[in-house]
XYZ file of C-alpha atoms in Angstrom:
510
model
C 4.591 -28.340 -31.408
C 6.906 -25.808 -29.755
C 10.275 -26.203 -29.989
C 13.619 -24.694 -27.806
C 16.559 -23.794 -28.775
C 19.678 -24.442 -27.282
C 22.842 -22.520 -28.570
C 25.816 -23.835 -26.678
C 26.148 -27.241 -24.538
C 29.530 -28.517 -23.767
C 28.980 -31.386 -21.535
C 26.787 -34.741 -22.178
C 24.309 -35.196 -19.422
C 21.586 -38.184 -19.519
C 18.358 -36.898 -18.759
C 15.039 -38.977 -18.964
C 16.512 -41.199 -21.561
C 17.946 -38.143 -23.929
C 21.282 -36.730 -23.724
C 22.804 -33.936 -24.816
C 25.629 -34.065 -27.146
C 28.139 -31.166 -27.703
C 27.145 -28.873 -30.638
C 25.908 -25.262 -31.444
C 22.389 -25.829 -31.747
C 20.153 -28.680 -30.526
C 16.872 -28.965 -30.871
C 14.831 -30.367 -28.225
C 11.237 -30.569 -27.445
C 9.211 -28.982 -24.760
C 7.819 -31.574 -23.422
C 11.362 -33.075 -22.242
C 11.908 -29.195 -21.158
C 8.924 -29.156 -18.954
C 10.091 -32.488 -16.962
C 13.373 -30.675 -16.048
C 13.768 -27.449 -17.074
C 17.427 -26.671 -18.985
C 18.531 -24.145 -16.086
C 17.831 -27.514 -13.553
C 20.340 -29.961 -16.503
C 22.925 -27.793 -16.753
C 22.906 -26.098 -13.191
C 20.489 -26.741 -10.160
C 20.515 -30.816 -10.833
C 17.221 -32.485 -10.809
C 14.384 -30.838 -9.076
C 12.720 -31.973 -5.701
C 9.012 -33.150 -6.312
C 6.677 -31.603 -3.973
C 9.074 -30.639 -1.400
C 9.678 -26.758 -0.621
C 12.708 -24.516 0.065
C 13.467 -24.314 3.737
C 15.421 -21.445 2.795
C 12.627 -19.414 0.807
C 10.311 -20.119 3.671
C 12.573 -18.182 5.048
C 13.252 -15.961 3.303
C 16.687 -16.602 2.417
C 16.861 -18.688 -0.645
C 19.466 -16.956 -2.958
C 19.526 -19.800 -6.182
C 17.837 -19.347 -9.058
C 16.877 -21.271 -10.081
C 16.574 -23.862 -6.686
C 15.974 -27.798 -7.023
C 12.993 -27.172 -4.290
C 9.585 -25.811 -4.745
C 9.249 -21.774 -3.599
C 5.695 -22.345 -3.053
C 3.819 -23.842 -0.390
C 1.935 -26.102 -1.978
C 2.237 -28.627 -5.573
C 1.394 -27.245 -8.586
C -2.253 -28.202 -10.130
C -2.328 -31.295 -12.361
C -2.197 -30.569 -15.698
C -5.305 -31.159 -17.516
C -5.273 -33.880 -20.433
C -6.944 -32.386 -23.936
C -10.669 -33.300 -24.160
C -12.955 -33.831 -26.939
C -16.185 -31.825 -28.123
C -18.939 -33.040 -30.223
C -18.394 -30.230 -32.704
C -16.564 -30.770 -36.018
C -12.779 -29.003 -34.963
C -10.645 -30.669 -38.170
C -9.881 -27.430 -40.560
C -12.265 -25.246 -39.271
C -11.863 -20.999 -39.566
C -12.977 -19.127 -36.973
C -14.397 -15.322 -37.432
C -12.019 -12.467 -36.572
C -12.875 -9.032 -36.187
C -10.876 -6.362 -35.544
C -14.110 -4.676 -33.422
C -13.630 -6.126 -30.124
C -17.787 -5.670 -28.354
C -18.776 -6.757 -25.251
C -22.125 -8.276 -24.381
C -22.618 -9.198 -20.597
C -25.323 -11.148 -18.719
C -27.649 -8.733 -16.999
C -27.959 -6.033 -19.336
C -26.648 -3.511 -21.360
C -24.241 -1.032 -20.666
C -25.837 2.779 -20.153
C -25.385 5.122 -22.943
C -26.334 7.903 -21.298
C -27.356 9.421 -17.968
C -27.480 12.831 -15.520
C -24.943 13.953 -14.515
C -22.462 11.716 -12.184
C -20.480 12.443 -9.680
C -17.717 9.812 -8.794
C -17.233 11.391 -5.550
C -19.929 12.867 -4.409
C -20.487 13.924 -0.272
C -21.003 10.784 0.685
C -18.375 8.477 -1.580
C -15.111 9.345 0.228
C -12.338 6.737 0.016
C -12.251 4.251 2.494
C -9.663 2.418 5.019
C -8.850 -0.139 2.229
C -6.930 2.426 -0.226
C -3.393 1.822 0.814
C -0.735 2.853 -0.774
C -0.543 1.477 -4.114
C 2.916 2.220 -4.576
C 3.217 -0.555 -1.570
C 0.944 -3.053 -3.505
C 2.244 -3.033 -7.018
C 6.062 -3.418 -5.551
C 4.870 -6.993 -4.741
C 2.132 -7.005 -7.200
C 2.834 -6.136 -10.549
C 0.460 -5.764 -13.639
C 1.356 -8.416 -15.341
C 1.746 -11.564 -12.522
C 2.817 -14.835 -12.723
C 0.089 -16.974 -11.458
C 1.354 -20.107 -9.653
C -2.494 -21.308 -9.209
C -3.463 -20.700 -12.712
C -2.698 -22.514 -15.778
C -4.129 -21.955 -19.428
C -4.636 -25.406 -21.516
C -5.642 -25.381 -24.958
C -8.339 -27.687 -25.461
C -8.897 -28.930 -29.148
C -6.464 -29.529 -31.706
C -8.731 -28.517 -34.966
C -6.978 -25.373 -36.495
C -7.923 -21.816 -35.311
C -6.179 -20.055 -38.577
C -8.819 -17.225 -37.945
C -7.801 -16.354 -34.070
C -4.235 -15.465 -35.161
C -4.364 -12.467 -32.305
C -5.985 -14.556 -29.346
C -3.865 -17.664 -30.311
C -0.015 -15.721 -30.758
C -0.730 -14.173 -27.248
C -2.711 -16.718 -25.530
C 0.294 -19.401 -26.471
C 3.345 -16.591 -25.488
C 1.712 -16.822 -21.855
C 1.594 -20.520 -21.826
C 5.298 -20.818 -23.259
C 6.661 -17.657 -20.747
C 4.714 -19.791 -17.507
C 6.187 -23.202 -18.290
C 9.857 -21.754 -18.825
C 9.544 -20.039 -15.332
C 11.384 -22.051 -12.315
C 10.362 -19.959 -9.863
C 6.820 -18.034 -9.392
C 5.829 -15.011 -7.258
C 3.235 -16.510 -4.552
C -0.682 -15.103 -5.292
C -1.941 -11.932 -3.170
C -4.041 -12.793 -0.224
C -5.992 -10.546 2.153
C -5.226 -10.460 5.493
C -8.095 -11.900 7.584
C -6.743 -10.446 10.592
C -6.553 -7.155 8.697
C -10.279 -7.125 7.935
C -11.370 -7.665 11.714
C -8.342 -4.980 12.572
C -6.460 -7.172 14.462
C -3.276 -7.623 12.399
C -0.219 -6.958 14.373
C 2.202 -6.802 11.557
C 1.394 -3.908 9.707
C 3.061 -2.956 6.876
C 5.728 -6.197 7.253
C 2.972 -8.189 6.791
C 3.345 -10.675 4.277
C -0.295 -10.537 3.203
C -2.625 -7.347 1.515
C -3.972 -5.077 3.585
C -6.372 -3.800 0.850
C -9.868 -4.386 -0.347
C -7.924 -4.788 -4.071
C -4.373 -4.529 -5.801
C -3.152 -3.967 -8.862
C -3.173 -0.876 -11.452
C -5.356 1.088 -13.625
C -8.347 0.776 -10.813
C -9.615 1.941 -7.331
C -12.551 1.637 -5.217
C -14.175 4.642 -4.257
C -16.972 3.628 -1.525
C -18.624 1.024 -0.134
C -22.405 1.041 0.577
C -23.677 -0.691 2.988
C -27.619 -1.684 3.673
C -28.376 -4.951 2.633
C -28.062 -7.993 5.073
C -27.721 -10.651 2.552
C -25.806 -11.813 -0.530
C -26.435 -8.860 -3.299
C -28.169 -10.221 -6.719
C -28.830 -7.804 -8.521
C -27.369 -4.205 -9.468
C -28.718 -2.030 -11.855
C -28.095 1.787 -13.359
C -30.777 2.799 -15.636
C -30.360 4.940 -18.276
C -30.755 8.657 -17.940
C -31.030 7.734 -13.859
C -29.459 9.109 -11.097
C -30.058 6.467 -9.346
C -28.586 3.284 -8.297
C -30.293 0.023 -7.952
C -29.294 -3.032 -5.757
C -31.720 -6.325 -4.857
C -30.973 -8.688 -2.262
C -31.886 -12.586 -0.390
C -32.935 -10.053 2.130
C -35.974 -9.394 0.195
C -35.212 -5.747 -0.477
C -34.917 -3.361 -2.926
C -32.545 -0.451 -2.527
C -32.195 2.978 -4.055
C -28.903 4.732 -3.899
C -28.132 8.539 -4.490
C -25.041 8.429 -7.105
C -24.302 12.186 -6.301
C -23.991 11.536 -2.744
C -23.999 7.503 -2.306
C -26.367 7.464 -0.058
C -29.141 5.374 0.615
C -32.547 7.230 -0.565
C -35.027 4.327 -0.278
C -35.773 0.473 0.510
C -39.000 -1.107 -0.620
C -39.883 -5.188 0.617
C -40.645 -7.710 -1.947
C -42.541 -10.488 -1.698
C -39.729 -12.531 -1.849
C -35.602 -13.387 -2.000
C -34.599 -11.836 -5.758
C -32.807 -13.727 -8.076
C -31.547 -10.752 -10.532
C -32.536 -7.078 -11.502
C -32.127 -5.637 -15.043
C -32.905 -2.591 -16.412
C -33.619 -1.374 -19.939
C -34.755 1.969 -21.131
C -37.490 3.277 -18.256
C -38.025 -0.167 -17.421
C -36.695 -1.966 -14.324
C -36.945 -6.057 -13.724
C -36.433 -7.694 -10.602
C -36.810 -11.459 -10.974
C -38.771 -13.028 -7.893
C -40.449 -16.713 -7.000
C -42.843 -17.664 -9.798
C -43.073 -13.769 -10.784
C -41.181 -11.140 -12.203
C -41.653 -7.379 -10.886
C -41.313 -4.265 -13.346
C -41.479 -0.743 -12.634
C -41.631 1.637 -15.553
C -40.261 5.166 -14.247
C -41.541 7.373 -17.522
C -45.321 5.959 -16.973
C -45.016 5.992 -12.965
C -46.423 2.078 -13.105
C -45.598 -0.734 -11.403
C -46.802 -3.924 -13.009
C -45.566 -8.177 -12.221
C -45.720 -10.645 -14.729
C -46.811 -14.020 -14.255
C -45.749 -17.411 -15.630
C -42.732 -18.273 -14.490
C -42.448 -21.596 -12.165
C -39.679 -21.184 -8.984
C -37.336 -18.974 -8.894
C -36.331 -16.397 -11.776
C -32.581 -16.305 -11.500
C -31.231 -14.456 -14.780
C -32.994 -12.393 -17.352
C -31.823 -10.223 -20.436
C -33.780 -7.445 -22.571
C -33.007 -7.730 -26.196
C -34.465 -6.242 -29.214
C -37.524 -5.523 -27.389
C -37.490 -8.737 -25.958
C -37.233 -9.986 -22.057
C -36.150 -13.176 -21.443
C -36.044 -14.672 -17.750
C -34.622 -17.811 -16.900
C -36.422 -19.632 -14.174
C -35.455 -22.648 -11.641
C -37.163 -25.494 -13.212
C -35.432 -24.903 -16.329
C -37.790 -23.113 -18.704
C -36.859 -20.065 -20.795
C -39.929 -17.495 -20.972
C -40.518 -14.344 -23.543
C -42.137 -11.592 -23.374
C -42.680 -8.915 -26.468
C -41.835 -5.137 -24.847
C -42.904 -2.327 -26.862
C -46.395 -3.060 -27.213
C -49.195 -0.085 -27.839
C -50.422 -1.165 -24.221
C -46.677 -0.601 -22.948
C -47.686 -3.809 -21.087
C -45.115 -6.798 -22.301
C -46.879 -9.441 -23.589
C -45.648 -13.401 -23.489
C -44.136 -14.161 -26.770
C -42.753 -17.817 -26.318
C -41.294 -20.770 -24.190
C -38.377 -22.919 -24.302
C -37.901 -25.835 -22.952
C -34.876 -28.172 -23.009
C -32.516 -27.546 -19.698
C -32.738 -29.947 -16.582
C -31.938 -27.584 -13.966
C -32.110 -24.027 -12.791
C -31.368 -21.634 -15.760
C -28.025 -19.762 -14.700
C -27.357 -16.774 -17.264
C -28.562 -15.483 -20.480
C -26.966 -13.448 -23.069
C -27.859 -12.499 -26.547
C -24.926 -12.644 -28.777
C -24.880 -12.130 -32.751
C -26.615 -13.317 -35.510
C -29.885 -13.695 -33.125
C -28.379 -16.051 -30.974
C -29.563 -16.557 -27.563
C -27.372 -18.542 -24.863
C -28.023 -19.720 -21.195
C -26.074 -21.571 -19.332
C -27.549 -24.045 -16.398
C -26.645 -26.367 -13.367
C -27.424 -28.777 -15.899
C -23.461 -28.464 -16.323
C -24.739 -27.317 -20.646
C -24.978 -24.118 -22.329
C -27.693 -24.139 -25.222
C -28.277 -21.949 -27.754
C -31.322 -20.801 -29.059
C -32.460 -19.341 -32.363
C -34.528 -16.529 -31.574
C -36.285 -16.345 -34.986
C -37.755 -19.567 -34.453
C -37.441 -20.027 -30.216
C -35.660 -23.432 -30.779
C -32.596 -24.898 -29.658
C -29.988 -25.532 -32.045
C -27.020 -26.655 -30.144
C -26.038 -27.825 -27.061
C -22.747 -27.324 -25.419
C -21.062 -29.705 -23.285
C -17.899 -29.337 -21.518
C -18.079 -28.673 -18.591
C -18.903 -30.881 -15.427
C -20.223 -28.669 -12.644
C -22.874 -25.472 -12.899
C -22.449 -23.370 -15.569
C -22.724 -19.748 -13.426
C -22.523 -17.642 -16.195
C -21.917 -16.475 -19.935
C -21.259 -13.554 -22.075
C -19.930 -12.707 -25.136
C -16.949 -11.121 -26.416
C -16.405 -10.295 -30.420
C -16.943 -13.620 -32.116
C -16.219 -15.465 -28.961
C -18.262 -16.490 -26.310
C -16.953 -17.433 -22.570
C -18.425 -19.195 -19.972
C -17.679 -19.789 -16.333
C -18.413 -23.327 -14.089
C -18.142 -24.178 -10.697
C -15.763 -26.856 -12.000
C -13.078 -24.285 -12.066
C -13.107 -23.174 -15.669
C -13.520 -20.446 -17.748
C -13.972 -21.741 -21.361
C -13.745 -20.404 -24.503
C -15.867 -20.874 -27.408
C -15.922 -19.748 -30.987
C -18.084 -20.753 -33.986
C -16.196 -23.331 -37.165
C -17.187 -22.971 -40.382
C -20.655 -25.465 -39.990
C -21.904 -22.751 -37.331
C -21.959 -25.064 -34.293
C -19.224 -23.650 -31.482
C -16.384 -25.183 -30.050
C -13.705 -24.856 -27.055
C -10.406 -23.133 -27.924
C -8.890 -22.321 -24.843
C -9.771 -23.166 -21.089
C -8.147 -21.111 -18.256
C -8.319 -23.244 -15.248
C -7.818 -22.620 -11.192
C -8.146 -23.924 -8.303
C -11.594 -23.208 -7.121
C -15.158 -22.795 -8.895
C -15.700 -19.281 -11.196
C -18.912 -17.405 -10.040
C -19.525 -14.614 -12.394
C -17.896 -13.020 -15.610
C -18.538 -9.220 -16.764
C -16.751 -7.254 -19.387
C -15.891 -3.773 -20.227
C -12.635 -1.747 -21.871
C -10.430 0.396 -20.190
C -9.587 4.170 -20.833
C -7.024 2.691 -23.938
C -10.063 0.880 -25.092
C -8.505 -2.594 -24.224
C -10.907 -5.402 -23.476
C -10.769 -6.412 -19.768
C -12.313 -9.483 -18.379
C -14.208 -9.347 -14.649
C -13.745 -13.141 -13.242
C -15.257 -13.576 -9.843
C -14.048 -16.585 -7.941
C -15.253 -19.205 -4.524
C -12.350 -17.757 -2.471
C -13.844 -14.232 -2.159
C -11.744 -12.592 -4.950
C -12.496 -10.991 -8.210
C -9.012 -11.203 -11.103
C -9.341 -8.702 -13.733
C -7.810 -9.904 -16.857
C -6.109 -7.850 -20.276
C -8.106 -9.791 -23.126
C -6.564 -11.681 -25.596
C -3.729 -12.444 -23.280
C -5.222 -13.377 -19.960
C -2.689 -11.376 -18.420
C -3.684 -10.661 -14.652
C -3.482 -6.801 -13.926
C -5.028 -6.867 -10.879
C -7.621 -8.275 -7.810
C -10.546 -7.267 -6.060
C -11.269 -8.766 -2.488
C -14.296 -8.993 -0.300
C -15.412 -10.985 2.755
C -17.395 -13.558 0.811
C -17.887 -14.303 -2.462
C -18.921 -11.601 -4.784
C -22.247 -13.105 -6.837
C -22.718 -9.719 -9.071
C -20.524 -7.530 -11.523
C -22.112 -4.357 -13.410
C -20.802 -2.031 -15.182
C -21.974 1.577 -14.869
C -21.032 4.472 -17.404
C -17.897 7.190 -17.175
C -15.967 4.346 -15.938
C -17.502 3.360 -13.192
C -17.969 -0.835 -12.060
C -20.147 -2.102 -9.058
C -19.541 -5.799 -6.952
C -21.921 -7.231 -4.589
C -20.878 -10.236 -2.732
C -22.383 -12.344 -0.346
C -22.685 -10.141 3.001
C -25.069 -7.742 1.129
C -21.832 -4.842 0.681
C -22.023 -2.869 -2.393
C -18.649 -1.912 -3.265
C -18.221 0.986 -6.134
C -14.937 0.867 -7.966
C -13.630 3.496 -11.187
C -11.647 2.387 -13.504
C -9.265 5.007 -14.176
C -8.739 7.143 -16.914
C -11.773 6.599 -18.268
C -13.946 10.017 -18.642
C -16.745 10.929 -16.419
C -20.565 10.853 -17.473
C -21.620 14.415 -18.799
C -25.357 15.448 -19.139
C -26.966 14.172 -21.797
């Protein structure tokens, strides 16, 4: 239980059935300080529910704090705690001080040809204003008026000291806050160039804001939403898929576009691993292996293959019915061979990762995430939490997250019995699409969240801290990370945005 200190009160003033009494320190708790906040008791009266500042609509509110609301809407509800099958009651969690990310589609590239990050044909488009203009009303670290972090069990986390000290400083720091900065939006009259405003316009004119990235192009060929990106190692090359039915092959020297190729059918992902490149398809999965020059598809699956993941020599693709297939890479034929099949969700199998200890996790519009042992191909838990499609999953140190279309982003880490757990659930106001890792040039852990209302927030890890957001015309479906920095988005109009993240060195011939 938090508690807050007050040092000096010199009046009594009733207040939900407490009062406070003249002395030098009183002791109250914080759930009394969350009704009415002290600033509102000993100044500003009680606040106004739900009704907003005609002033700060205006413009011209000078209290602080102010009895009304300075946003234009009321704040979400807060969520009650729920309960999880596992066992929470003194369990330890494992800590490392390694912080490794492992993301959906496939590993990050070790190595590759040289790359240019602005080559010919990547100069810097309309959408790079100032950002001297966008962090003076965007800062790094924001205060979210949309977003609220609830802790979700109450078994111990002794082992998460680090995610639990900061992850609790944000809650504390939002819920002492009167007043909140209102969220960047992008100006829809701004994208179709018709905004009259300018720069006095209250909304971004800028594909993204915050610090420590930038976009560098935008490449534009496909007709449909984008599902698949992919940069192979030791490539040159740039890979995107598409509902359009295409595959597309982009120059990263010059960002152009060197070559399209029709499939026989929309693609539900791409990965790539080693020479190898997957593109899951209706009942089929196409490969292309770029050292042998062969193209090869591999049967078995039934409807749609919508995520796969290459692990120890191992593909996985999850398909639409539900059912996890195998295959066994590597072979003397260089062929991969089916290996297993695992049965057990009820709908269309979202994501895949591979996390430790040979742990394999999907997560499915069955609103579950199940985890597999991969020595033996069986389930041996299944998560429940969350009530809409789970979209995706990855993992993060000991921890693994997953997003819903119930407006979550949950966090899950393993007690003492082995079985995982939530710890912490961010929640907003509309449904989470896609999640992607990767560390910045300080070699801080930053978290990709892509969202329903067309944007993409880029978190600091542990704190959740927002440092920044992407924004596109519809909703962006894929996040991959490239090498020397460098981070692709797809959304839903078929663009293929290319973004740096700065600081970070380039790729050098390996």
């Amino acid at each position: 239980m938090f508690l807050l200190l007050v040092e000096t009160v010199t009046v009594g003033i009733p207040v939900d059935g407490f009062e406070l009494l003249s002395c030098y320190g009183i002791i109250m708790d914080i759930k009394a300080a969350r009704r009415v906040s002290v600033y509102n008791r000993l100044e500003g009266g009680r606040p106004m529910k739900n009704q907003v500042c005609a002033y700060w609509l205006a413009g011209r509110c000078n209290r602080d704090p102010c009895r009304f609301m300075h946003r234009e809407s009321p704040p979400p509800p807060r969520q009650t705690k729920q309960t999880h099958s596992a066992s929470p009651l003194d369990s330890r969690y494992l800590h490392s001080s390694r912080k490794t990310w492992r993301n959906p589609k496939n590993h990050t590239p070790k190595n590759g040809t040289v790359l240019t990050n602005r080559g010919a044909g990547s100069k810097r488009t309309n959408g790079e204003v100032s950002q001297q203009e966008v962090l003076a009303n965007y800062g790094r670290k924001t205060d979210r008026k949309d977003q609220e972090m609830v802790k979700t069990t109450n078994g111990s986390i002794r082992g998460q000291q680090t995610v639990q000290k900061a992850l609790t400083a944000e809650v504390v720091e939002s819920e002492s806050k009167s007043v909140q900065k209102p969220q960047p939006k992008l100006c829809k009259y701004w994208v179709t160039d018709g905004c009259v405003h300018g720069d006095k316009c209250k909304d971004v004119h800028s594909w993204f804001c915050g610090s420590g990235f930038t976009m560098l192009t935008k490449l534009e060929g496909h007709i449909k939403t984008i599902t698949g990106i992919a940069l192979p190692s030791g490539s040159d090359k740039l890979y995107s898929v598409s509902e359009d039915r295409t595959i597309r092959i982009w120059d990263c020297n010059s960002g152009q576009c060197t070559g399209a190729g029709d499939l026989d059918g929309e693609v539900g992902c791409l990965i790539s691993e080693g020479p190898w490149l997957f593109a899951g398809l209706p009942n089929a999965i196409k490969a292309w292996n770029f050292q042998a020059q062969t193209e090869l598809s591999l049967s078995g699956p039934v409807g749609q293959v919508y995520s796969m993941v290459v692990d120890n020599d191992m593909l996985f693709a999850g398909t639409e019915e539900g059912t996890i297939l195998a295959w066994k890479c590597g072979t003397e034929t260089n062929i991969p061979e089916p290996a297993a099949m695992m049965k057990g969700h009820n709908g269309a199998v979202c994501s895949l990762v591979v996390g430790a200890n040979n742990r394999l996790y999907s997560g499915s519009s069955d609103n579950t995430i199940r985890v597999w042992d991969l020595e033996t191909f069986k389930c041996i838990q299944t998560l429940h939490g969350h009530t809409r499609d789970v979209k995706s999953v990855i993992c993060w140190d000991k921890y693994l997250l997953s997003a819903s279309l119930d407006n979550t982003l949950k966090v899950w880490a393993a007690t003492e019995s082995g079985n995982l757990e939530v710890v912490y659930e961010l929640k907003e106001e509309c449904g989470v699409v896609a999640l992607c890792g990767m560390t910045d040039a300080e070699a801080q852990p930053i978290l990709f969240c892509s969202y329903k209302d067309n944007t993409v927030r880029i978190y600091d890890l542990p704190s959740f801290n927002e440092r920044g957001r992407i924004f596109s015309k519809q909703e962006v479906q894929v996040i991959q990370i490239g090498i020397g920095g460098l981070f692709f988005t797809g959304d839903a109009t078929g663009q293929l945005s290319v973004w740096e993240m700065l600081g970070v060195p380039c790729a050098v011939a390996s």
